[in-house]
XYZ file of C-alpha atoms in Angstrom:
263
model
C 38.441 220.330 6.955
C 37.821 217.166 9.023
C 34.302 218.309 9.837
C 33.647 218.970 6.144
C 34.833 215.467 5.178
C 32.631 213.891 7.858
C 29.628 215.874 6.598
C 30.242 214.792 2.984
C 30.620 211.153 4.067
C 27.360 211.319 6.005
C 25.536 212.807 3.035
C 26.877 210.103 0.698
C 25.857 207.368 3.151
C 22.319 208.704 3.458
C 22.075 209.139 -0.307
C 23.112 205.568 -0.997
C 20.734 204.238 1.657
C 17.596 205.961 0.348
C 18.317 205.898 -3.382
C 16.962 202.832 -5.191
C 19.493 200.353 -6.525
C 19.572 199.060 -10.073
C 16.112 199.002 -11.603
C 14.496 195.651 -12.358
C 13.887 195.109 -16.062
C 10.157 195.565 -15.783
C 10.158 198.950 -14.009
C 9.805 202.188 -15.931
C 12.949 204.301 -15.415
C 11.077 207.533 -16.058
C 8.596 206.970 -13.262
C 10.264 204.426 -11.035
C 8.891 205.915 -7.849
C 5.259 205.608 -8.928
C 4.494 202.928 -11.509
C 5.656 199.581 -12.756
C 5.171 197.887 -16.075
C 3.748 194.348 -16.193
C 6.234 191.534 -16.424
C 6.441 189.795 -19.773
C 3.664 187.201 -20.089
C 4.712 183.700 -20.957
C 2.549 182.463 -23.848
C 0.065 179.798 -22.822
C 1.010 176.289 -23.896
C -2.580 175.026 -24.088
C -4.737 175.242 -27.187
C -8.480 176.026 -27.095
C -10.435 172.782 -27.150
C -12.650 172.122 -30.150
C -13.804 168.553 -29.557
C -16.192 168.136 -26.670
C -19.221 166.169 -25.509
C -21.697 167.826 -23.158
C -24.215 165.355 -21.746
C -27.186 167.628 -21.109
C -29.301 166.775 -18.064
C -32.840 167.959 -17.356
C -33.481 170.878 -14.980
C -29.883 171.426 -13.894
C -29.104 174.757 -15.556
C -27.973 172.741 -18.554
C -29.647 174.967 -21.160
C -27.511 177.929 -20.080
C -24.425 175.752 -20.499
C -25.744 174.308 -23.763
C -25.971 177.845 -25.187
C -22.333 178.497 -24.261
C -21.199 175.436 -26.226
C -23.463 176.313 -29.162
C -22.182 179.878 -29.372
C -18.570 178.702 -29.294
C -19.201 176.104 -31.983
C -21.023 178.524 -34.271
C -18.325 181.168 -33.865
C -15.585 178.676 -34.735
C -17.457 176.850 -37.537
C -17.446 173.493 -35.760
C -19.626 170.482 -36.591
C -22.473 169.550 -34.234
C -24.290 166.281 -33.647
C -27.908 167.321 -34.260
C -30.945 165.113 -34.830
C -32.766 165.362 -38.157
C -35.979 164.317 -36.393
C -35.953 167.139 -33.873
C -35.890 170.367 -35.843
C -36.523 172.533 -32.782
C -33.296 171.964 -30.840
C -31.591 168.904 -32.329
C -31.741 166.795 -29.162
C -31.711 163.002 -29.370
C -33.711 162.041 -26.309
C -35.256 158.604 -26.582
C -33.726 157.336 -29.792
C -30.570 155.316 -30.222
C -27.755 157.457 -31.553
C -26.904 156.380 -35.101
C -25.753 158.003 -38.321
C -29.169 157.814 -40.001
C -30.816 160.306 -37.633
C -28.141 163.008 -37.401
C -27.226 165.821 -39.745
C -24.013 165.396 -41.727
C -20.938 167.229 -40.422
C -19.735 170.434 -42.048
C -18.172 169.576 -45.389
C -19.334 165.980 -45.135
C -22.373 163.928 -45.974
C -24.516 161.293 -44.308
C -22.639 158.015 -43.729
C -19.336 159.687 -44.579
C -16.156 159.152 -42.596
C -16.205 162.782 -41.418
C -16.451 163.245 -37.656
C -18.097 165.814 -35.375
C -16.568 168.354 -32.999
C -19.386 168.983 -30.538
C -22.226 167.003 -29.054
C -24.287 169.178 -26.744
C -27.757 168.016 -25.962
C -30.018 165.400 -24.477
C -28.737 161.991 -25.443
C -28.419 158.651 -23.692
C -24.851 158.360 -22.455
C -23.134 155.521 -24.284
C -19.510 156.494 -24.495
C -18.360 153.967 -27.101
C -21.175 154.901 -29.473
C -20.650 158.632 -28.978
C -16.902 158.341 -29.557
C -17.526 156.655 -32.909
C -19.034 159.923 -34.204
C -16.602 162.356 -32.613
C -13.188 163.676 -33.544
C -10.389 162.084 -31.524
C -10.310 162.390 -27.726
C -13.244 164.701 -27.029
C -13.532 166.288 -23.595
C -16.550 164.998 -21.656
C -18.555 167.418 -19.505
C -21.896 167.328 -17.715
C -23.779 169.191 -14.965
C -25.721 168.080 -11.863
C -27.578 169.718 -9.000
C -28.699 169.036 -5.435
C -31.374 166.299 -5.603
C -34.220 167.950 -3.660
C -34.110 171.170 -5.678
C -33.859 169.042 -8.818
C -37.101 167.245 -7.963
C -38.713 170.600 -7.187
C -37.606 172.115 -10.485
C -38.651 169.027 -12.443
C -42.209 168.986 -11.121
C -42.646 172.722 -11.664
C -41.257 172.909 -15.191
C -43.193 169.893 -16.470
C -46.328 170.703 -14.393
C -46.111 167.312 -12.710
C -46.375 168.219 -9.039
C -49.087 165.641 -8.323
C -47.296 162.824 -10.159
C -43.903 163.606 -8.621
C -45.289 163.870 -5.095
C -47.116 160.564 -5.478
C -44.038 158.901 -6.926
C -41.767 160.047 -4.113
C -44.263 159.093 -1.409
C -44.631 155.625 -2.927
C -40.866 155.292 -3.130
C -40.424 156.263 0.531
C -42.948 153.623 1.608
C -41.590 150.802 -0.592
C -38.249 151.815 -2.134
C -37.570 148.331 -3.533
C -40.861 147.871 -5.344
C -41.880 151.373 -6.415
C -42.119 151.510 -10.219
C -43.382 155.046 -10.800
C -40.566 156.814 -12.635
C -41.714 160.427 -12.174
C -39.045 162.351 -10.296
C -37.027 159.289 -9.260
C -33.263 159.220 -9.853
C -33.655 161.248 -13.034
C -30.105 162.553 -12.986
C -28.484 159.128 -12.724
C -30.798 157.588 -15.327
C -29.710 160.195 -17.858
C -26.287 158.533 -17.874
C -27.665 155.311 -19.273
C -28.637 153.503 -16.071
C -31.973 151.683 -16.308
C -34.773 152.390 -13.863
C -34.495 148.887 -12.417
C -30.732 149.275 -11.939
C -31.211 152.318 -9.721
C -32.611 149.931 -7.092
C -29.308 148.041 -6.936
C -26.875 149.815 -4.618
C -23.845 147.964 -5.985
C -24.668 148.922 -9.586
C -25.335 152.511 -8.549
C -21.985 152.825 -6.774
C -20.106 151.177 -9.645
C -21.813 153.498 -12.143
C -20.852 156.573 -10.141
C -17.227 155.419 -9.937
C -17.159 154.776 -13.688
C -18.632 158.181 -14.477
C -16.115 159.807 -12.146
C -13.303 158.311 -14.236
C -14.857 158.962 -17.638
C -15.911 162.597 -17.282
C -13.310 165.346 -17.388
C -15.525 167.791 -15.478
C -18.880 167.668 -13.702
C -20.274 171.147 -13.136
C -22.568 171.818 -10.172
C -25.523 174.166 -10.612
C -25.251 175.545 -7.081
C -21.690 176.645 -7.978
C -22.369 177.517 -11.596
C -20.004 180.481 -11.945
C -17.199 178.691 -10.102
C -17.763 175.647 -12.304
C -17.491 177.822 -15.408
C -14.038 178.973 -14.281
C -12.970 175.323 -14.061
C -14.491 174.742 -17.510
C -12.615 177.749 -18.890
C -9.291 176.336 -17.675
C -10.105 172.819 -18.867
C -10.967 173.984 -22.398
C -8.338 176.743 -22.522
C -11.064 179.268 -23.401
C -11.280 183.001 -22.770
C -13.663 184.780 -20.403
C -15.665 185.921 -23.423
C -16.294 182.272 -24.274
C -18.078 181.580 -20.972
C -20.253 184.710 -20.751
C -23.884 183.646 -20.485
C -27.495 184.626 -19.942
C -29.443 182.368 -17.602
C -32.043 180.347 -19.522
C -35.406 178.840 -18.498
C -35.477 180.515 -15.096
C -38.941 180.804 -13.552
C -40.095 183.742 -11.467
C -42.674 181.731 -9.502
C -42.744 178.119 -8.390
C -44.463 175.732 -6.023
C -42.060 174.656 -3.328
C -41.840 171.373 -1.494
C -42.119 171.124 2.276
C -39.048 170.858 4.500
C -40.194 167.390 5.607
C -40.503 166.233 2.018
C -37.107 167.725 1.231
C -35.531 165.921 4.205
C -37.092 162.579 3.222
């Protein structure tokens, strides 16, 4: 009898040791040894952004990003800032942004009090002026790229290799007096800095610090996909919202020399 009791006790001990305890709430009782059910998902507290300003820069992968913003705006029936004088793509390149040259917002009319949801295009960056046309508190986004590859892309796309090379060589010889604008500081000048101001190191540094404070996100072309993930989180969008096809990519190009790139 004693041996029988010891055997039963041993069996019960082993059973309790190797039998799972109480099941957590998210585990399927019917298949607890093999599968689990996902834990309840806490609803996101953020709301998809609808008011945004994308300052488009030349030859930085910006057209691919521009198409993402356009698709989102069209799908959600949002109002765009588009030029009436540029019927091809609506950009406002060398003109001052004012109500007389932009299309009225959806449901509004020219010179009405209605505001816009999205500005995505080439426009001189003047934050106060842009804000006067936009719905409250738009998110500001732009994109940049490594300077040497930017110069290379610029001269290839616009067929300006000779002009760009000459401009950069002149700048290297006399950086304080060179006045040829081709290929020089294009990215910084697209944020409203004059050509002459790019020669002033103090103004350049102050401008960069100001832009750093004013922009919510600066994407980098060399990390385009990673930047899109940051954009997705910033705007509270879905993965479907940031799917893209690369635009304006060239299969052949003239490259610059390593020495030129270093300089």
